[in-house]
Short mmCIF file of C-alpha atoms and ligand atoms in Angstrom, two decimals:
data_model
loop_
_atom_site.label_atom_id
_atom_site.label_comp_id
_atom_site.label_asym_id
_atom_site.label_seq_id
_atom_site.Cartn_x
_atom_site.Cartn_y
_atom_site.Cartn_z
CA UNK J 4 -2.26 29.00 20.12
CA UNK J 5 -4.46 26.64 22.09
CA UNK J 6 -6.56 24.31 19.98
CA UNK J 7 -10.00 23.72 21.46
CA UNK J 8 -11.78 20.45 20.73
CA UNK J 9 -15.55 20.73 20.63
CA UNK J 10 -17.34 17.38 20.68
CA UNK J 11 -20.45 17.18 18.57
CA UNK J 12 -23.03 14.44 18.09
CA UNK J 13 -24.78 14.92 14.75
CA UNK J 14 -27.72 12.91 16.09
CA UNK J 15 -28.43 15.86 18.38
CA UNK J 16 -28.96 19.55 17.62
CA UNK J 17 -25.48 20.91 16.84
CA UNK J 18 -26.49 24.26 15.38
CA UNK J 19 -24.79 26.21 18.18
CA UNK J 20 -21.47 24.45 17.44
CA UNK J 21 -21.83 25.05 13.68
CA UNK J 22 -22.55 28.74 14.35
CA UNK J 23 -19.50 29.00 16.57
CA UNK J 24 -17.31 27.41 13.89
CA UNK J 25 -18.85 29.63 11.20
CA UNK J 26 -18.19 32.74 13.32
CA UNK J 27 -14.48 31.85 13.50
CA UNK J 28 -14.40 31.26 9.72
CA UNK J 29 -16.13 34.62 9.17
CA UNK J 30 -13.28 36.24 11.14
CA UNK J 31 -10.79 34.65 8.74
CA UNK J 32 -9.75 31.87 11.14
CA UNK J 33 -9.42 28.15 10.36
CA UNK J 34 -11.45 25.29 11.84
CA UNK J 35 -11.00 21.52 11.42
CA UNK J 36 -14.35 20.02 10.48
CA UNK J 37 -15.27 16.34 10.02
CA UNK J 38 -16.62 14.85 6.80
CA UNK J 39 -17.54 11.24 6.09
CA UNK J 40 -14.16 10.74 4.34
CA UNK J 41 -11.48 12.54 6.38
CA UNK J 42 -11.32 15.67 8.56
CA UNK J 43 -11.01 18.91 6.57
CA UNK J 44 -9.14 22.11 7.44
CA UNK J 45 -11.78 24.71 6.66
CA UNK J 46 -11.58 28.38 5.67
CA UNK J 47 -14.11 30.80 4.19
CA UNK J 48 -13.63 30.09 0.48
CA UNK J 49 -14.39 33.72 -0.41
CA UNK J 50 -11.71 35.11 1.94
CA UNK J 51 -8.38 34.88 0.06
CA UNK J 52 -6.32 35.72 3.17
CA UNK J 53 -7.96 32.93 5.19
CA UNK J 54 -7.35 30.50 2.32
CA UNK J 55 -3.71 31.61 2.20
CA UNK J 56 -3.50 30.67 5.88
CA UNK J 57 -4.67 27.12 5.01
CA UNK J 58 -1.70 26.77 2.64
CA UNK J 59 0.64 28.20 5.31
CA UNK J 60 -0.58 25.98 8.15
CA UNK J 61 -0.47 22.84 5.98
CA UNK J 62 2.83 23.85 4.36
CA UNK J 63 1.04 23.08 1.11
CA UNK J 64 2.39 24.32 -2.22
CA UNK J 65 0.19 26.91 -3.91
CA UNK J 66 -0.14 24.84 -7.08
CA UNK J 67 -2.44 22.40 -5.22
CA UNK J 68 -6.04 23.70 -5.41
CA UNK J 69 -8.64 23.23 -2.66
CA UNK J 70 -12.08 21.62 -2.66
CA UNK J 71 -15.09 23.89 -1.93
CA UNK J 72 -17.64 22.30 0.43
CA UNK J 73 -21.24 23.30 -0.18
CA UNK J 74 -24.39 22.98 1.94
CA UNK J 75 -26.33 21.34 -0.91
CA UNK J 76 -26.14 20.48 -4.61
CA UNK J 77 -27.98 23.68 -5.69
CA UNK J 78 -25.13 25.77 -4.30
CA UNK J 79 -22.83 24.38 -7.03
CA UNK J 80 -24.29 26.96 -9.40
CA UNK J 81 -23.08 29.79 -7.13
CA UNK J 82 -19.44 28.89 -7.79
CA UNK J 83 -19.46 26.83 -10.99
CA UNK J 84 -20.78 27.29 -14.51
CA UNK J 85 -22.03 23.90 -15.63
CA UNK J 86 -21.80 23.74 -19.46
CA UNK J 87 -25.15 23.12 -21.11
CA UNK J 88 -24.04 19.81 -22.64
CA UNK J 89 -22.90 18.46 -19.24
CA UNK J 90 -25.91 19.59 -17.23
CA UNK J 91 -27.79 16.28 -17.55
CA UNK J 92 -24.77 14.26 -16.45
CA UNK J 93 -23.91 16.58 -13.54
CA UNK J 94 -27.52 16.41 -12.31
CA UNK J 95 -27.47 12.62 -12.56
CA UNK J 96 -24.17 12.30 -10.67
CA UNK J 97 -25.39 14.74 -8.02
CA UNK J 98 -28.68 12.87 -7.59
CA UNK J 99 -26.86 9.54 -7.30
CA UNK J 100 -23.83 10.42 -5.15
CA UNK J 101 -24.59 13.66 -3.25
CA UNK J 102 -24.58 14.18 -0.40
CA UNK J 103 -21.65 11.80 -0.36
CA UNK J 104 -17.95 11.19 -1.02
CA UNK J 105 -17.76 12.60 -4.57
CA UNK J 106 -16.11 15.82 -5.79
CA UNK J 107 -16.90 17.33 -9.20
CA UNK J 108 -14.40 19.55 -11.01
CA UNK J 109 -16.34 22.12 -13.03
CA UNK J 110 -15.66 25.44 -14.79
CA UNK J 111 -15.49 28.10 -12.09
CA UNK J 112 -17.28 31.39 -11.64
CA UNK J 113 -15.36 34.63 -11.03
CA UNK J 114 -16.48 34.84 -7.38
CA UNK J 115 -14.04 32.04 -6.45
CA UNK J 116 -10.67 33.54 -5.49
CA UNK J 117 -7.68 32.45 -7.60
CA UNK J 118 -5.89 31.09 -4.57
CA UNK J 119 -8.64 28.47 -4.02
CA UNK J 120 -8.25 27.02 -7.53
CA UNK J 121 -4.52 27.71 -7.90
CA UNK J 122 -5.45 29.90 -10.83
CA UNK J 123 -7.15 27.04 -12.72
CA UNK J 124 -10.30 27.72 -14.77
CA UNK J 125 -12.08 24.98 -12.77
CA UNK J 126 -13.27 24.60 -9.18
CA UNK J 127 -13.69 21.37 -7.17
CA UNK J 128 -17.20 21.13 -5.66
CA UNK J 129 -18.28 18.73 -2.93
CA UNK J 130 -21.46 18.12 -0.94
CA UNK J 131 -20.44 15.82 1.91
CA UNK J 132 -22.91 13.56 3.66
CA UNK J 133 -21.53 14.71 7.04
CA UNK J 134 -23.90 17.18 8.57
CA UNK J 135 -21.12 19.14 10.32
CA UNK J 136 -19.40 20.44 7.17
CA UNK J 137 -22.73 21.17 5.50
CA UNK J 138 -24.05 22.84 8.66
CA UNK J 139 -20.99 25.09 8.98
CA UNK J 140 -21.15 26.08 5.28
CA UNK J 141 -24.84 26.91 5.71
CA UNK J 142 -24.21 28.98 8.85
CA UNK J 143 -21.33 30.80 7.13
CA UNK J 144 -23.33 31.55 4.00
CA UNK J 145 -20.24 30.85 1.84
CA UNK J 146 -18.59 27.64 0.64
CA UNK J 147 -15.94 26.23 2.98
CA UNK J 148 -12.60 25.62 1.24
CA UNK J 149 -11.11 22.60 2.97
CA UNK J 150 -8.25 20.25 2.16
CA UNK J 151 -7.57 17.28 4.41
CA UNK J 152 -6.48 18.52 7.86
CA UNK J 153 -2.93 17.17 7.75
CA UNK J 154 0.46 18.61 6.93
CA UNK J 155 1.20 18.39 3.22
CA UNK J 156 2.10 14.90 2.03
CA UNK J 157 1.24 13.27 5.37
CA UNK J 158 -1.47 10.73 6.14
CA UNK J 159 -5.00 12.21 6.10
CA UNK J 160 -6.67 12.40 9.55
CA UNK J 161 -9.73 10.23 10.21
CA UNK J 162 -10.20 11.31 13.85
CA UNK J 163 -9.94 14.52 15.88
CA UNK J 164 -6.95 13.03 17.72
CA UNK J 165 -5.15 12.63 14.38
CA UNK J 166 -5.97 16.27 13.49
CA UNK J 167 -4.46 17.39 16.81
CA UNK J 168 -1.28 15.43 16.08
CA UNK J 169 -1.03 17.10 12.66
CA UNK J 170 -2.16 20.65 13.40
CA UNK J 171 -2.63 21.02 17.17
CA UNK J 172 -1.43 24.47 18.30
CA UNK J 173 -1.85 25.98 14.80
CA UNK J 174 -5.66 26.29 14.64
CA UNK J 175 -8.22 27.53 17.19
CA UNK J 176 -10.91 24.83 16.91
CA UNK J 177 -11.55 21.21 15.96
CA UNK J 178 -15.11 19.91 15.72
CA UNK J 179 -14.92 16.30 16.94
CA UNK J 180 -17.58 13.85 15.80
CA UNK J 181 -15.46 10.73 16.25
CA UNK J 182 -14.07 8.49 13.52
CA UNK J 183 -14.91 9.16 9.85
CA UNK J 184 -17.29 6.60 8.38
CA UNK J 185 -15.57 6.20 4.97
CA UNK J 186 -11.92 6.79 5.85
CA UNK J 187 -10.66 7.55 2.30
CA UNK J 188 -10.76 10.93 0.54
CA UNK J 189 -13.58 11.61 -1.91
CA UNK J 190 -13.56 10.38 -5.50
CA UNK J 191 -12.70 13.34 -7.76
CA UNK J 192 -14.41 13.41 -11.15
CA UNK J 193 -14.06 15.80 -14.07
CA UNK J 194 -17.18 15.66 -16.25
CA UNK J 195 -16.21 16.08 -19.92
CA UNK J 196 -17.31 15.20 -23.46
CA UNK J 197 -15.89 11.98 -24.89
CA UNK J 198 -14.48 11.66 -28.41
CA UNK J 199 -17.96 10.82 -29.75
CA UNK J 200 -19.43 13.97 -28.23
CA UNK J 201 -21.20 12.19 -25.33
CA UNK J 202 -21.01 13.27 -21.68
CA UNK J 203 -18.49 11.20 -19.69
CA UNK J 204 -16.13 11.59 -16.73
CA UNK J 205 -12.44 11.37 -16.09
CA UNK J 206 -11.47 10.02 -12.67
CA UNK J 207 -8.88 12.40 -11.18
CA UNK J 208 -8.68 10.56 -7.84
CA UNK J 209 -10.06 7.13 -6.93
CA UNK J 210 -12.18 7.09 -3.78
CA UNK J 211 -15.24 5.66 -2.01
CA UNK J 212 -17.46 6.19 -5.05
CA UNK J 213 -15.92 3.36 -7.04
CA UNK J 214 -15.22 3.15 -10.77
CA UNK J 215 -17.76 0.32 -10.94
CA UNK J 216 -20.51 2.53 -9.43
CA UNK J 217 -19.65 5.42 -11.75
CA UNK J 218 -19.80 3.14 -14.80
CA UNK J 219 -23.45 2.43 -13.97
CA UNK J 220 -24.12 6.14 -14.62
CA UNK J 221 -21.79 7.10 -17.47
CA UNK J 222 -18.71 6.31 -19.48
CA UNK J 223 -15.35 6.70 -17.77
CA UNK J 224 -12.70 8.00 -20.14
CA UNK J 225 -8.98 7.77 -19.65
CA UNK J 226 -7.28 11.07 -18.90
CA UNK J 227 -5.90 12.17 -22.26
CA UNK J 228 -2.22 12.98 -21.92
CA UNK J 229 -2.48 16.43 -23.39
CA UNK J 230 -5.58 17.43 -21.41
CA UNK J 231 -4.15 15.96 -18.28
CA UNK J 232 -1.00 17.96 -18.58
CA UNK J 233 -3.10 21.08 -18.97
CA UNK J 234 -5.67 20.43 -16.30
CA UNK J 235 -4.24 18.23 -13.62
CA UNK J 236 -0.50 17.89 -13.90
CA UNK J 237 0.86 20.48 -11.54
CA UNK J 238 -2.35 20.84 -9.62
CA UNK J 239 -3.32 17.49 -8.20
CA UNK J 240 -0.85 16.47 -5.56
CA UNK J 241 -3.39 13.91 -4.54
CA UNK J 242 -1.85 12.64 -7.79
CA UNK J 243 1.78 13.35 -6.89
CA UNK J 244 3.80 10.17 -6.82
CA UNK J 245 4.72 10.48 -3.16
CA UNK J 246 1.78 11.45 -0.95
CA UNK J 247 -0.33 10.16 1.96
CA UNK J 248 2.98 9.09 3.44
CA UNK J 249 3.96 7.88 6.89
CA UNK J 250 7.32 9.10 8.23
CA UNK J 251 8.72 5.54 8.03
CA UNK J 252 9.48 3.79 4.73
CA UNK J 253 6.57 1.72 3.45
CA UNK J 254 6.97 -1.29 1.14
CA UNK J 255 4.22 -3.10 -0.75
CA UNK J 256 4.29 -6.90 -0.90
CA UNK J 257 2.14 -9.65 -2.40
CA UNK J 258 0.19 -11.38 0.44
CA UNK J 259 1.53 -14.72 -0.81
CA UNK J 260 5.08 -13.47 -0.30
CA UNK J 261 7.96 -13.97 -0.43
CA UNK J 262 9.36 -11.18 1.73
CA UNK J 263 13.05 -11.08 2.52
CA UNK J 264 13.70 -9.20 5.75
CA UNK J 265 17.03 -7.51 6.24
CA UNK J 266 18.99 -8.26 9.33
CA UNK J 267 18.83 -5.61 12.06
CA UNK J 268 15.65 -4.01 10.68
CA UNK J 269 12.31 -4.46 12.45
CA UNK J 270 9.23 -4.74 10.29
CA UNK J 271 5.54 -4.13 10.94
CA UNK J 272 2.95 -5.69 8.61
CA UNK J 273 -0.31 -4.08 7.52
CA UNK J 274 -2.29 -7.14 6.45
CA UNK J 275 -5.69 -7.16 4.75
CA UNK J 276 -7.26 -9.86 6.93
CA UNK J 277 -4.31 -10.89 9.08
CA UNK J 278 -4.42 -14.44 7.71
CA UNK J 279 -2.12 -14.48 4.67
CA UNK J 280 1.07 -16.47 4.01
CA UNK J 281 2.90 -13.19 4.57
CA UNK J 282 1.21 -12.64 7.94
CA UNK J 283 2.31 -16.12 9.04
CA UNK J 284 6.02 -15.26 8.66
CA UNK J 285 7.82 -14.75 11.94
CA UNK J 286 9.74 -11.61 10.95
CA UNK J 287 7.09 -9.11 12.11
CA UNK J 288 7.28 -7.18 15.38
CA UNK J 289 3.70 -6.04 14.70
CA UNK J 290 0.89 -7.35 12.48
CA UNK J 291 -2.11 -5.04 12.10
CA UNK J 292 -5.05 -6.34 10.07
CA UNK J 293 -7.14 -3.84 8.13
CA UNK J 294 -10.27 -5.92 8.24
CA UNK J 295 -10.07 -8.28 11.21
CA UNK J 296 -13.83 -8.53 11.57
CA UNK J 297 -15.66 -8.82 8.28
CA UNK J 298 -12.71 -9.28 5.94
CA UNK J 299 -14.38 -6.73 3.71
CA UNK J 300 -12.86 -3.86 1.76
CA UNK J 301 -15.23 -1.30 3.31
CA UNK J 302 -13.93 -2.09 6.80
CA UNK J 303 -10.35 -2.01 5.53
CA UNK J 304 -10.92 1.41 3.92
CA UNK J 305 -12.28 2.91 7.15
CA UNK J 306 -9.23 1.69 9.08
CA UNK J 307 -6.44 2.20 6.52
CA UNK J 308 -5.16 5.65 7.56
CA UNK J 309 -5.59 4.98 11.29
CA UNK J 310 -3.56 1.76 10.96
CA UNK J 311 -0.86 3.54 8.92
CA UNK J 312 -0.64 6.14 11.67
CA UNK J 313 -0.51 3.49 14.40
CA UNK J 314 2.35 1.69 12.60
CA UNK J 315 4.16 4.98 12.18
CA UNK J 316 3.99 5.47 15.95
CA UNK J 317 5.18 1.95 16.92
CA UNK J 318 8.59 2.17 18.54
CA UNK J 319 9.44 -1.41 17.56
CA UNK J 320 8.83 -0.85 13.82
CA UNK J 321 11.48 0.65 11.50
CA UNK J 322 9.88 -0.23 8.18
CA UNK J 323 6.20 -0.75 7.33
CA UNK J 324 5.23 -3.51 4.91
CA UNK J 325 1.69 -3.43 3.48
CA UNK J 326 -0.02 -6.28 1.67
CA UNK J 327 -1.18 -5.49 -1.85
CA UNK J 328 -4.96 -5.42 -2.03
CA UNK J 329 -7.30 -6.53 -4.80
CA UNK J 330 -7.79 -3.52 -7.10
CA UNK J 331 -11.55 -3.92 -7.41
CA UNK J 332 -14.13 -1.63 -5.80
CA UNK J 333 -12.68 0.24 -2.83
CA UNK J 334 -9.45 -1.71 -3.23
CA UNK J 335 -8.49 0.55 -6.16
CA UNK J 336 -8.56 3.69 -4.00
CA UNK J 337 -6.70 1.93 -1.18
CA UNK J 338 -3.98 0.68 -3.53
CA UNK J 339 -3.71 4.20 -4.96
CA UNK J 340 -3.01 5.59 -1.45
CA UNK J 341 -0.64 2.74 -0.51
CA UNK J 342 1.29 3.04 -3.76
CA UNK J 343 1.77 6.77 -3.20
CA UNK J 344 2.71 6.16 0.45
CA UNK J 345 5.38 3.71 -0.76
CA UNK J 346 6.79 5.97 -3.48
CA UNK J 347 10.30 7.26 -3.23
CA UNK J 348 10.03 10.59 -1.36
CA UNK J 349 12.61 12.14 -3.66
CA UNK J 350 10.69 11.32 -6.80
O1 TXA O 20 -12.61 13.75 0.94
C1 TXA O 20 -12.03 14.77 0.56
O2 TXA O 20 -12.01 15.11 -0.63
C2 TXA O 20 -11.33 15.62 1.63
C3 TXA O 20 -12.40 16.20 2.56
C4 TXA O 20 -11.83 17.12 3.59
O3 TXA O 20 -13.38 16.84 1.77
N1 TXA O 20 -10.56 16.66 1.04
C5 TXA O 20 -9.39 16.43 0.41
O4 TXA O 20 -8.76 17.58 0.01
O5 TXA O 20 -8.93 15.31 0.23
P1 TXA O 20 -7.24 17.64 -0.48
O6 TXA O 20 -6.94 19.08 -0.65
O7 TXA O 20 -6.39 16.89 0.46
O8 TXA O 20 -7.27 16.97 -1.89
C6 TXA O 20 -8.00 17.61 -2.88
C7 TXA O 20 -7.49 17.27 -4.24
C8 TXA O 20 -6.13 17.83 -4.45
O9 TXA O 20 -5.20 16.80 -4.77
C9 TXA O 20 -6.31 18.77 -5.61
O10 TXA O 20 -5.27 18.73 -6.48
C10 TXA O 20 -7.61 18.31 -6.27
O11 TXA O 20 -8.38 17.86 -5.19
N2 TXA O 20 -8.28 19.44 -6.90
C11 TXA O 20 -8.85 20.50 -6.30
N3 TXA O 20 -9.31 21.39 -7.21
C12 TXA O 20 -9.03 20.87 -8.43
C13 TXA O 20 -9.23 21.31 -9.77
N4 TXA O 20 -9.80 22.48 -10.05
N5 TXA O 20 -8.80 20.51 -10.77
C14 TXA O 20 -8.20 19.32 -10.51
N6 TXA O 20 -7.97 18.86 -9.26
C15 TXA O 20 -8.36 19.62 -8.23
MG1 MG O 21 -4.97 15.76 1.26
#
């Protein structure tokens, strides 16, 4: 199959492109669509066969449920039943973070096919700030079920070129709006009642909406072991130990060092600012800084997956070493991805 790339500029009128993408989805086909976090591989969420094709193309296990992308926050009520006691909190979170990089896991309605939720009683709802995904969902008239547009376990794509490397030849269309502005997958929250009977959230995946920002709105409770086993254990491969992984081994190292290189192995360093003790060692065939300009976490987050991909493609790098990042703000989500990328693939 030939994969067509259709460039779009959301500053201009893109309705014709969104209609074209929606028409393919309505026929049961798949389209890669940008969001502010990463590119998604979209299917009509109400077409179980099309959703099955998403799992096939990604080689994704069926126990890993998909996120439903909605044109606006009101549409949540078409697929989810928000419990009375959580309505105030859900409205507050939606007002604060939607459209934006937050996903809410809520009790599902029967109209959502089992295959979308992997048979769970909940559905993941997201209203992205990227006009393309919202525009396509609106033109389709159904939610768009879309995981990240990469093969299962690989690095998420933050550009159309990265989507083509992952899925080129397997899907008919990619909408290309350039690089994603956030670069890390959405924060996934499960609203719940805490042990005192107050509305709170559990963080199922760290992301651009940081723990600090969420705490300004509500209490964050730790995933209880029993509940977690029930609700997220088999079904959140974003939470699997090995995920977001380059093909090459990746090691994490303190930026102050020490790092002991092995003879005969060539190492590439992913450095936060490119100015650490570690970066000054002479054992690197490549040093790629995440935030060469501002030295800020937001810039590092936008570049993280693209830099991991670039290192993976360097012929003179056998093993990737990444500096540990401060686990505050966006650093927590980045360390989550790097830790999973470094995990033993057999674990
Ligand atoms: O930023 C994002 O969230 C991107 C863009 C495309 O929207 N999507 C994304 O999808 O990262 P994916 O499929 O790669 O990761 C979605 C995660 C999965 O790890 C899945 O387990 C979790 O969301 N998830 C989906 N439905 C869930 C549910 N009902 N309960 C718990 N976790 C769920
Ligand atoms: Mg993914």
